[in-house]
Amino acid sequence: TAAQIATSTSNSDDERIDVIPDQQKYKVGDTARMLVKSPFREARALVSIERNGILEQKVLSLKGSANTIEVPVTEDMLPNAFLSVMLIRGRVDNAPDDGTTIDPGKPAFKAGYATITVDRGEKVLDVTIEPNAKIYRPGDTVRAQVSLKDFSGQPASGEVTFMAVDEGVLSLTGYRTPNPIEVFYRKRSLSVLTAESRKAVIAKVDSAEEDGDKGDDGGGGDGGGAPQNYRAAFATTAAFVPTLKVGPDGVTNVEFKLPDNLTAFRLMAVAVGTGNRFGSSDTRIQVQKPLIVRPSLPRFNSTGDTFDVRAVVQTVGDHAGDVELVAEVSGPVELVE
């Protein structure tokens, strides 16, 4: 059940019934069929669709121990809603005596909940980012195409927020590309309290008997290292474009210049489309140089010291060949071969 029916008699399930959905997940337009297990021969049923309020309600007459209630699944129920069934029975004279109560025929109620989980797939935008290359040099211009498609694979219009951020910085905090679906269509809590006073009805007793249990309160349900080169333009965020308009063709383009960081950048796109559809995506590009030279010198020297001049030479990718290093000195330093 989606919510517990709490009563003032602790650890008691006397007022709870089972409401069993025929599927674990539904689509908008489906009909959910809920099996209600009733302990009453006949009862009136208050059936309501709830989530942070009452979405709809109706009253039914039920007979027998197993009844099926049909519920049309609407867009208002995304991403989930709750079916509440409150069975109410008036006083009866021929109720079976199970020995657990003084007055088995007194007015009674039973309540149960079931979760209606609605597939949010139709609200998800398929977002793709296609940069014009995967490897760039510092200062290059990146051109990327962002595409939006709906759940059926057709182009979708909307708006996109685009970001290009240093992957190394993002990894320090474990930053994940925002997914608006998890914000706007996250699972919701019930936030509705159900109360019923019939549990407080005083039972009939013979005048010669001791006064029995006068009843108790009704219950409810509540869900509840610094670089050594001439590169100088460094930035952790290479691009931030708050709004990119996407037309009916589902395509937009973005262009930005890379800073001098030798790193990987994560390109991120967060999209919203017509019909309250959302999506996001990311991809990675690498900024590198084919040849990198890093001097390796002592941190400090004293007058008269002799030290070796070293350099770390690194190639990236398939570049190979001979490298000529030239060392020049100035000031009170003498170059000795």
JSON list of C-alpha atoms in Angstrom, two decimals, residues 30-223:
[
{"chain": "A", "resi": 30, "resn": "ASP", "atom": "CA", "xyz": [-4.39, 3.93, -19.87]},
{"chain": "A", "resi": 31, "resn": "THR", "atom": "CA", "xyz": [-7.03, 2.65, -17.51]},
{"chain": "A", "resi": 32, "resn": "ALA", "atom": "CA", "xyz": [-5.71, 1.44, -14.17]},
{"chain": "A", "resi": 33, "resn": "ARG", "atom": "CA", "xyz": [-7.65, -1.46, -12.66]},
{"chain": "A", "resi": 34, "resn": "MET", "atom": "CA", "xyz": [-7.44, -1.69, -8.90]},
{"chain": "A", "resi": 35, "resn": "LEU", "atom": "CA", "xyz": [-8.52, -4.80, -6.98]},
{"chain": "A", "resi": 36, "resn": "VAL", "atom": "CA", "xyz": [-10.13, -3.91, -3.65]},
{"chain": "A", "resi": 37, "resn": "LYS", "atom": "CA", "xyz": [-10.26, -6.67, -1.03]},
{"chain": "A", "resi": 38, "resn": "SER", "atom": "CA", "xyz": [-13.26, -5.91, 1.15]},
{"chain": "A", "resi": 39, "resn": "PRO", "atom": "CA", "xyz": [-14.19, -7.62, 4.45]},
{"chain": "A", "resi": 40, "resn": "PHE", "atom": "CA", "xyz": [-17.80, -6.40, 4.12]},
{"chain": "A", "resi": 41, "resn": "ARG", "atom": "CA", "xyz": [-20.68, -8.05, 2.29]},
{"chain": "A", "resi": 42, "resn": "GLU", "atom": "CA", "xyz": [-21.86, -4.62, 1.19]},
{"chain": "A", "resi": 43, "resn": "ALA", "atom": "CA", "xyz": [-20.29, -1.19, 1.63]},
{"chain": "A", "resi": 44, "resn": "ARG", "atom": "CA", "xyz": [-20.23, 2.30, 0.25]},
{"chain": "A", "resi": 45, "resn": "ALA", "atom": "CA", "xyz": [-16.81, 3.25, -1.12]},
{"chain": "A", "resi": 46, "resn": "LEU", "atom": "CA", "xyz": [-15.40, 6.76, -1.24]},
{"chain": "A", "resi": 47, "resn": "VAL", "atom": "CA", "xyz": [-12.80, 6.56, -4.01]},
{"chain": "A", "resi": 48, "resn": "SER", "atom": "CA", "xyz": [-10.45, 9.48, -4.52]},
{"chain": "A", "resi": 49, "resn": "ILE", "atom": "CA", "xyz": [-7.32, 10.26, -6.51]},
{"chain": "A", "resi": 50, "resn": "GLU", "atom": "CA", "xyz": [-4.97, 12.18, -4.23]},
{"chain": "A", "resi": 51, "resn": "ARG", "atom": "CA", "xyz": [-1.64, 13.99, -4.25]},
{"chain": "A", "resi": 52, "resn": "ASN", "atom": "CA", "xyz": [-1.19, 17.24, -2.43]},
{"chain": "A", "resi": 53, "resn": "GLY", "atom": "CA", "xyz": [-4.97, 17.52, -2.58]},
{"chain": "A", "resi": 54, "resn": "ILE", "atom": "CA", "xyz": [-7.92, 15.72, -4.14]},
{"chain": "A", "resi": 55, "resn": "LEU", "atom": "CA", "xyz": [-7.62, 15.41, -7.92]},
{"chain": "A", "resi": 56, "resn": "GLU", "atom": "CA", "xyz": [-10.97, 13.67, -8.28]},
{"chain": "A", "resi": 57, "resn": "GLN", "atom": "CA", "xyz": [-13.42, 11.62, -6.23]},
{"chain": "A", "resi": 58, "resn": "LYS", "atom": "CA", "xyz": [-16.55, 9.48, -6.52]},
{"chain": "A", "resi": 59, "resn": "VAL", "atom": "CA", "xyz": [-18.80, 7.25, -4.41]},
{"chain": "A", "resi": 60, "resn": "LEU", "atom": "CA", "xyz": [-19.47, 3.62, -5.36]},
{"chain": "A", "resi": 61, "resn": "SER", "atom": "CA", "xyz": [-21.53, 0.76, -3.96]},
{"chain": "A", "resi": 62, "resn": "LEU", "atom": "CA", "xyz": [-19.50, -2.43, -3.58]},
{"chain": "A", "resi": 63, "resn": "LYS", "atom": "CA", "xyz": [-20.66, -5.97, -2.93]},
{"chain": "A", "resi": 64, "resn": "GLY", "atom": "CA", "xyz": [-18.59, -9.02, -2.11]},
{"chain": "A", "resi": 65, "resn": "SER", "atom": "CA", "xyz": [-15.00, -9.47, -1.06]},
{"chain": "A", "resi": 66, "resn": "ALA", "atom": "CA", "xyz": [-13.29, -8.59, -4.35]},
{"chain": "A", "resi": 67, "resn": "ASN", "atom": "CA", "xyz": [-14.15, -5.60, -6.50]},
{"chain": "A", "resi": 68, "resn": "THR", "atom": "CA", "xyz": [-12.31, -3.92, -9.36]},
{"chain": "A", "resi": 69, "resn": "ILE", "atom": "CA", "xyz": [-12.24, -0.16, -9.64]},
{"chain": "A", "resi": 70, "resn": "GLU", "atom": "CA", "xyz": [-11.24, 1.39, -12.98]},
{"chain": "A", "resi": 71, "resn": "VAL", "atom": "CA", "xyz": [-9.31, 4.67, -12.96]},
{"chain": "A", "resi": 72, "resn": "PRO", "atom": "CA", "xyz": [-8.50, 6.59, -16.18]},
{"chain": "A", "resi": 73, "resn": "VAL", "atom": "CA", "xyz": [-4.86, 7.74, -16.06]},
{"chain": "A", "resi": 74, "resn": "THR", "atom": "CA", "xyz": [-4.55, 11.42, -16.89]},
{"chain": "A", "resi": 75, "resn": "GLU", "atom": "CA", "xyz": [-1.62, 13.82, -17.34]},
{"chain": "A", "resi": 76, "resn": "ASP", "atom": "CA", "xyz": [-2.48, 15.42, -13.99]},
{"chain": "A", "resi": 77, "resn": "MET", "atom": "CA", "xyz": [-1.29, 12.21, -12.31]},
{"chain": "A", "resi": 78, "resn": "LEU", "atom": "CA", "xyz": [2.30, 12.51, -13.60]},
{"chain": "A", "resi": 79, "resn": "PRO", "atom": "CA", "xyz": [4.62, 11.19, -12.28]},
{"chain": "A", "resi": 80, "resn": "ASN", "atom": "CA", "xyz": [2.54, 9.44, -9.63]},
{"chain": "A", "resi": 81, "resn": "ALA", "atom": "CA", "xyz": [-0.70, 9.73, -7.71]},
{"chain": "A", "resi": 82, "resn": "PHE", "atom": "CA", "xyz": [-2.47, 7.76, -5.00]},
{"chain": "A", "resi": 83, "resn": "LEU", "atom": "CA", "xyz": [-5.78, 5.92, -5.10]},
{"chain": "A", "resi": 84, "resn": "SER", "atom": "CA", "xyz": [-7.59, 6.09, -1.77]},
{"chain": "A", "resi": 85, "resn": "VAL", "atom": "CA", "xyz": [-10.47, 3.72, -1.06]},
{"chain": "A", "resi": 86, "resn": "MET", "atom": "CA", "xyz": [-12.55, 4.28, 2.08]},
{"chain": "A", "resi": 87, "resn": "LEU", "atom": "CA", "xyz": [-15.14, 1.57, 2.71]},
{"chain": "A", "resi": 88, "resn": "ILE", "atom": "CA", "xyz": [-17.99, 2.62, 4.98]},
{"chain": "A", "resi": 89, "resn": "ARG", "atom": "CA", "xyz": [-20.59, 0.22, 6.39]},
{"chain": "A", "resi": 90, "resn": "GLY", "atom": "CA", "xyz": [-23.53, 1.22, 8.52]},
{"chain": "A", "resi": 91, "resn": "ARG", "atom": "CA", "xyz": [-24.87, -0.81, 11.43]},
{"chain": "A", "resi": 92, "resn": "VAL", "atom": "CA", "xyz": [-25.92, -4.36, 10.56]},
{"chain": "A", "resi": 93, "resn": "ASP", "atom": "CA", "xyz": [-27.77, -6.92, 12.62]},
{"chain": "A", "resi": 94, "resn": "ASN", "atom": "CA", "xyz": [-26.33, -10.11, 11.19]},
{"chain": "A", "resi": 95, "resn": "ALA", "atom": "CA", "xyz": [-22.59, -9.39, 11.26]},
{"chain": "A", "resi": 96, "resn": "PRO", "atom": "CA", "xyz": [-20.52, -12.52, 12.07]},
{"chain": "A", "resi": 97, "resn": "ASP", "atom": "CA", "xyz": [-19.10, -12.49, 15.56]},
{"chain": "A", "resi": 98, "resn": "ASP", "atom": "CA", "xyz": [-15.39, -13.27, 15.44]},
{"chain": "A", "resi": 99, "resn": "GLY", "atom": "CA", "xyz": [-14.96, -12.79, 19.19]},
{"chain": "A", "resi": 100, "resn": "THR", "atom": "CA", "xyz": [-12.70, -9.77, 18.84]},
{"chain": "A", "resi": 101, "resn": "THR", "atom": "CA", "xyz": [-15.32, -7.10, 19.57]},
{"chain": "A", "resi": 102, "resn": "ILE", "atom": "CA", "xyz": [-18.35, -6.68, 21.81]},
{"chain": "A", "resi": 103, "resn": "ASP", "atom": "CA", "xyz": [-20.53, -5.31, 19.02]},
{"chain": "A", "resi": 104, "resn": "PRO", "atom": "CA", "xyz": [-19.50, -6.74, 15.62]},
{"chain": "A", "resi": 105, "resn": "GLY", "atom": "CA", "xyz": [-22.45, -5.09, 13.87]},
{"chain": "A", "resi": 106, "resn": "LYS", "atom": "CA", "xyz": [-21.65, -1.49, 14.77]},
{"chain": "A", "resi": 107, "resn": "PRO", "atom": "CA", "xyz": [-20.80, 1.03, 12.00]},
{"chain": "A", "resi": 108, "resn": "ALA", "atom": "CA", "xyz": [-17.33, 0.37, 10.64]},
{"chain": "A", "resi": 109, "resn": "PHE", "atom": "CA", "xyz": [-14.85, 1.61, 8.08]},
{"chain": "A", "resi": 110, "resn": "LYS", "atom": "CA", "xyz": [-11.83, 0.24, 6.26]},
{"chain": "A", "resi": 111, "resn": "ALA", "atom": "CA", "xyz": [-9.29, 2.17, 4.19]},
{"chain": "A", "resi": 112, "resn": "GLY", "atom": "CA", "xyz": [-6.51, 1.37, 1.76]},
{"chain": "A", "resi": 113, "resn": "TYR", "atom": "CA", "xyz": [-4.13, 3.09, -0.64]},
{"chain": "A", "resi": 114, "resn": "ALA", "atom": "CA", "xyz": [-2.38, 2.16, -3.85]},
{"chain": "A", "resi": 115, "resn": "THR", "atom": "CA", "xyz": [0.22, 4.08, -5.84]},
{"chain": "A", "resi": 116, "resn": "ILE", "atom": "CA", "xyz": [-0.50, 4.90, -9.47]},
{"chain": "A", "resi": 117, "resn": "THR", "atom": "CA", "xyz": [2.92, 5.28, -11.13]},
{"chain": "A", "resi": 118, "resn": "VAL", "atom": "CA", "xyz": [2.74, 7.05, -14.49]},
{"chain": "A", "resi": 119, "resn": "ASP", "atom": "CA", "xyz": [5.42, 6.64, -17.15]},
{"chain": "A", "resi": 120, "resn": "ARG", "atom": "CA", "xyz": [7.09, 10.01, -17.76]},
{"chain": "A", "resi": 121, "resn": "GLY", "atom": "CA", "xyz": [8.75, 8.92, -21.02]},
{"chain": "A", "resi": 122, "resn": "GLU", "atom": "CA", "xyz": [6.57, 11.22, -23.13]},
{"chain": "A", "resi": 123, "resn": "LYS", "atom": "CA", "xyz": [7.92, 14.18, -21.17]},
{"chain": "A", "resi": 124, "resn": "VAL", "atom": "CA", "xyz": [11.60, 13.38, -21.84]},
{"chain": "A", "resi": 125, "resn": "LEU", "atom": "CA", "xyz": [13.50, 15.24, -24.55]},
{"chain": "A", "resi": 126, "resn": "ASP", "atom": "CA", "xyz": [16.32, 13.44, -26.32]},
{"chain": "A", "resi": 127, "resn": "VAL", "atom": "CA", "xyz": [19.20, 15.97, -26.32]},
{"chain": "A", "resi": 128, "resn": "THR", "atom": "CA", "xyz": [22.39, 15.46, -28.34]},
{"chain": "A", "resi": 129, "resn": "ILE", "atom": "CA", "xyz": [25.53, 17.63, -28.58]},
{"chain": "A", "resi": 130, "resn": "GLU", "atom": "CA", "xyz": [27.79, 17.23, -31.62]},
{"chain": "A", "resi": 131, "resn": "PRO", "atom": "CA", "xyz": [31.02, 19.30, -31.55]},
{"chain": "A", "resi": 132, "resn": "ASN", "atom": "CA", "xyz": [32.89, 19.73, -34.83]},
{"chain": "A", "resi": 133, "resn": "ALA", "atom": "CA", "xyz": [35.90, 17.90, -33.33]},
{"chain": "A", "resi": 134, "resn": "LYS", "atom": "CA", "xyz": [36.91, 15.98, -30.24]},
{"chain": "A", "resi": 135, "resn": "ILE", "atom": "CA", "xyz": [40.45, 17.38, -29.84]},
{"chain": "A", "resi": 136, "resn": "TYR", "atom": "CA", "xyz": [41.33, 21.08, -29.96]},
{"chain": "A", "resi": 137, "resn": "ARG", "atom": "CA", "xyz": [44.30, 23.40, -29.41]},
{"chain": "A", "resi": 138, "resn": "PRO", "atom": "CA", "xyz": [44.27, 26.22, -26.85]},
{"chain": "A", "resi": 139, "resn": "GLY", "atom": "CA", "xyz": [42.48, 29.24, -28.29]},
{"chain": "A", "resi": 140, "resn": "ASP", "atom": "CA", "xyz": [40.61, 27.25, -30.97]},
{"chain": "A", "resi": 141, "resn": "THR", "atom": "CA", "xyz": [36.99, 27.98, -31.76]},
{"chain": "A", "resi": 142, "resn": "VAL", "atom": "CA", "xyz": [34.51, 25.23, -30.95]},
{"chain": "A", "resi": 143, "resn": "ARG", "atom": "CA", "xyz": [31.38, 24.87, -33.04]},
{"chain": "A", "resi": 144, "resn": "ALA", "atom": "CA", "xyz": [28.75, 22.51, -31.68]},
{"chain": "A", "resi": 145, "resn": "GLN", "atom": "CA", "xyz": [25.27, 21.53, -32.80]},
{"chain": "A", "resi": 146, "resn": "VAL", "atom": "CA", "xyz": [22.57, 20.83, -30.22]},
{"chain": "A", "resi": 147, "resn": "SER", "atom": "CA", "xyz": [19.57, 18.77, -31.32]},
{"chain": "A", "resi": 148, "resn": "LEU", "atom": "CA", "xyz": [16.24, 18.08, -29.60]},
{"chain": "A", "resi": 149, "resn": "LYS", "atom": "CA", "xyz": [13.88, 15.20, -30.33]},
{"chain": "A", "resi": 150, "resn": "ASP", "atom": "CA", "xyz": [10.69, 14.14, -28.60]},
{"chain": "A", "resi": 151, "resn": "PHE", "atom": "CA", "xyz": [9.78, 10.65, -27.36]},
{"chain": "A", "resi": 152, "resn": "SER", "atom": "CA", "xyz": [8.73, 9.57, -30.86]},
{"chain": "A", "resi": 153, "resn": "GLY", "atom": "CA", "xyz": [12.03, 10.66, -32.42]},
{"chain": "A", "resi": 154, "resn": "GLN", "atom": "CA", "xyz": [10.62, 13.76, -34.11]},
{"chain": "A", "resi": 155, "resn": "PRO", "atom": "CA", "xyz": [12.38, 17.18, -33.97]},
{"chain": "A", "resi": 156, "resn": "ALA", "atom": "CA", "xyz": [11.22, 19.32, -31.07]},
{"chain": "A", "resi": 157, "resn": "SER", "atom": "CA", "xyz": [11.36, 23.07, -30.52]},
{"chain": "A", "resi": 158, "resn": "GLY", "atom": "CA", "xyz": [12.34, 24.67, -27.23]},
{"chain": "A", "resi": 159, "resn": "GLU", "atom": "CA", "xyz": [15.13, 26.43, -25.40]},
{"chain": "A", "resi": 160, "resn": "VAL", "atom": "CA", "xyz": [18.58, 25.24, -24.32]},
{"chain": "A", "resi": 161, "resn": "THR", "atom": "CA", "xyz": [21.02, 26.43, -21.66]},
{"chain": "A", "resi": 162, "resn": "PHE", "atom": "CA", "xyz": [24.56, 25.58, -22.78]},
{"chain": "A", "resi": 163, "resn": "MET", "atom": "CA", "xyz": [27.72, 25.31, -20.66]},
{"chain": "A", "resi": 164, "resn": "ALA", "atom": "CA", "xyz": [31.35, 24.29, -21.25]},
{"chain": "A", "resi": 165, "resn": "VAL", "atom": "CA", "xyz": [33.25, 23.75, -18.01]},
{"chain": "A", "resi": 166, "resn": "ASP", "atom": "CA", "xyz": [36.66, 22.33, -17.06]},
{"chain": "A", "resi": 167, "resn": "GLU", "atom": "CA", "xyz": [36.11, 18.67, -16.27]},
{"chain": "A", "resi": 168, "resn": "GLY", "atom": "CA", "xyz": [38.82, 18.73, -13.62]},
{"chain": "A", "resi": 169, "resn": "VAL", "atom": "CA", "xyz": [36.97, 21.40, -11.66]},
{"chain": "A", "resi": 170, "resn": "LEU", "atom": "CA", "xyz": [33.66, 19.55, -11.97]},
{"chain": "A", "resi": 171, "resn": "SER", "atom": "CA", "xyz": [35.23, 16.35, -10.69]},
{"chain": "A", "resi": 172, "resn": "LEU", "atom": "CA", "xyz": [36.33, 18.07, -7.48]},
{"chain": "A", "resi": 173, "resn": "THR", "atom": "CA", "xyz": [32.71, 18.32, -6.37]},
{"chain": "A", "resi": 174, "resn": "GLY", "atom": "CA", "xyz": [31.29, 15.35, -8.24]},
{"chain": "A", "resi": 175, "resn": "TYR", "atom": "CA", "xyz": [29.14, 17.71, -10.29]},
{"chain": "A", "resi": 176, "resn": "ARG", "atom": "CA", "xyz": [26.62, 16.01, -12.53]},
{"chain": "A", "resi": 177, "resn": "THR", "atom": "CA", "xyz": [24.91, 17.53, -15.54]},
{"chain": "A", "resi": 178, "resn": "PRO", "atom": "CA", "xyz": [21.50, 18.78, -14.36]},
{"chain": "A", "resi": 179, "resn": "ASN", "atom": "CA", "xyz": [18.55, 16.62, -15.31]},
{"chain": "A", "resi": 180, "resn": "PRO", "atom": "CA", "xyz": [15.35, 18.71, -15.07]},
{"chain": "A", "resi": 181, "resn": "ILE", "atom": "CA", "xyz": [13.15, 15.63, -15.39]},
{"chain": "A", "resi": 182, "resn": "GLU", "atom": "CA", "xyz": [14.25, 14.64, -11.90]},
{"chain": "A", "resi": 183, "resn": "VAL", "atom": "CA", "xyz": [13.12, 18.06, -10.66]},
{"chain": "A", "resi": 184, "resn": "PHE", "atom": "CA", "xyz": [9.81, 18.59, -12.41]},
{"chain": "A", "resi": 185, "resn": "TYR", "atom": "CA", "xyz": [8.70, 14.96, -12.54]},
{"chain": "A", "resi": 186, "resn": "ARG", "atom": "CA", "xyz": [10.22, 13.52, -9.39]},
{"chain": "A", "resi": 187, "resn": "LYS", "atom": "CA", "xyz": [8.13, 11.15, -7.32]},
{"chain": "A", "resi": 188, "resn": "ARG", "atom": "CA", "xyz": [5.67, 13.09, -5.17]},
{"chain": "A", "resi": 189, "resn": "SER", "atom": "CA", "xyz": [4.46, 12.36, -1.66]},
{"chain": "A", "resi": 190, "resn": "LEU", "atom": "CA", "xyz": [0.81, 11.96, -0.73]},
{"chain": "A", "resi": 191, "resn": "SER", "atom": "CA", "xyz": [0.42, 15.06, 1.50]},
{"chain": "A", "resi": 192, "resn": "VAL", "atom": "CA", "xyz": [-3.22, 14.25, 2.25]},
{"chain": "A", "resi": 193, "resn": "LEU", "atom": "CA", "xyz": [-4.62, 13.25, 5.64]},
{"chain": "A", "resi": 194, "resn": "THR", "atom": "CA", "xyz": [-7.67, 11.02, 5.79]},
{"chain": "A", "resi": 195, "resn": "ALA", "atom": "CA", "xyz": [-9.72, 10.81, 8.99]},
{"chain": "A", "resi": 196, "resn": "GLU", "atom": "CA", "xyz": [-12.84, 8.80, 9.89]},
{"chain": "A", "resi": 197, "resn": "SER", "atom": "CA", "xyz": [-14.88, 9.03, 13.12]},
{"chain": "A", "resi": 198, "resn": "ARG", "atom": "CA", "xyz": [-16.71, 5.70, 12.97]},
{"chain": "A", "resi": 199, "resn": "LYS", "atom": "CA", "xyz": [-13.99, 4.04, 15.00]},
{"chain": "A", "resi": 200, "resn": "ALA", "atom": "CA", "xyz": [-15.20, 6.15, 17.91]},
{"chain": "A", "resi": 201, "resn": "VAL", "atom": "CA", "xyz": [-18.78, 4.80, 17.81]},
{"chain": "A", "resi": 202, "resn": "ILE", "atom": "CA", "xyz": [-19.63, 3.31, 21.21]},
{"chain": "A", "resi": 203, "resn": "ALA", "atom": "CA", "xyz": [-20.42, -0.39, 21.06]},
{"chain": "A", "resi": 204, "resn": "LYS", "atom": "CA", "xyz": [-23.69, -1.82, 22.34]},
{"chain": "A", "resi": 205, "resn": "VAL", "atom": "CA", "xyz": [-23.32, -3.69, 25.67]},
{"chain": "A", "resi": 206, "resn": "ASP", "atom": "CA", "xyz": [-25.72, -5.37, 28.04]},
{"chain": "A", "resi": 207, "resn": "SER", "atom": "CA", "xyz": [-26.49, -3.25, 31.09]},
{"chain": "A", "resi": 208, "resn": "ALA", "atom": "CA", "xyz": [-25.31, -6.04, 33.36]},
{"chain": "A", "resi": 209, "resn": "GLU", "atom": "CA", "xyz": [-21.91, -6.15, 31.74]},
{"chain": "A", "resi": 210, "resn": "GLU", "atom": "CA", "xyz": [-18.95, -3.96, 32.48]},
{"chain": "A", "resi": 211, "resn": "ASP", "atom": "CA", "xyz": [-18.64, -0.98, 30.18]},
{"chain": "A", "resi": 212, "resn": "GLY", "atom": "CA", "xyz": [-16.55, -2.02, 27.21]},
{"chain": "A", "resi": 213, "resn": "ASP", "atom": "CA", "xyz": [-14.11, -0.10, 25.18]},
{"chain": "A", "resi": 214, "resn": "LYS", "atom": "CA", "xyz": [-15.66, 3.27, 24.41]},
{"chain": "A", "resi": 215, "resn": "GLY", "atom": "CA", "xyz": [-13.73, 3.40, 21.18]},
{"chain": "A", "resi": 216, "resn": "ASP", "atom": "CA", "xyz": [-10.82, 5.61, 20.18]},
{"chain": "A", "resi": 217, "resn": "ASP", "atom": "CA", "xyz": [-9.97, 8.26, 17.67]},
{"chain": "A", "resi": 218, "resn": "GLY", "atom": "CA", "xyz": [-10.26, 7.70, 13.95]},
{"chain": "A", "resi": 219, "resn": "GLY", "atom": "CA", "xyz": [-7.27, 7.13, 11.76]},
{"chain": "A", "resi": 220, "resn": "GLY", "atom": "CA", "xyz": [-5.79, 8.57, 8.64]},
{"chain": "A", "resi": 221, "resn": "GLY", "atom": "CA", "xyz": [-3.21, 8.07, 5.95]},
{"chain": "A", "resi": 222, "resn": "ASP", "atom": "CA", "xyz": [-0.31, 10.38, 5.25]},
{"chain": "A", "resi": 223, "resn": "GLY", "atom": "CA", "xyz": [2.38, 9.79, 2.71]}
]
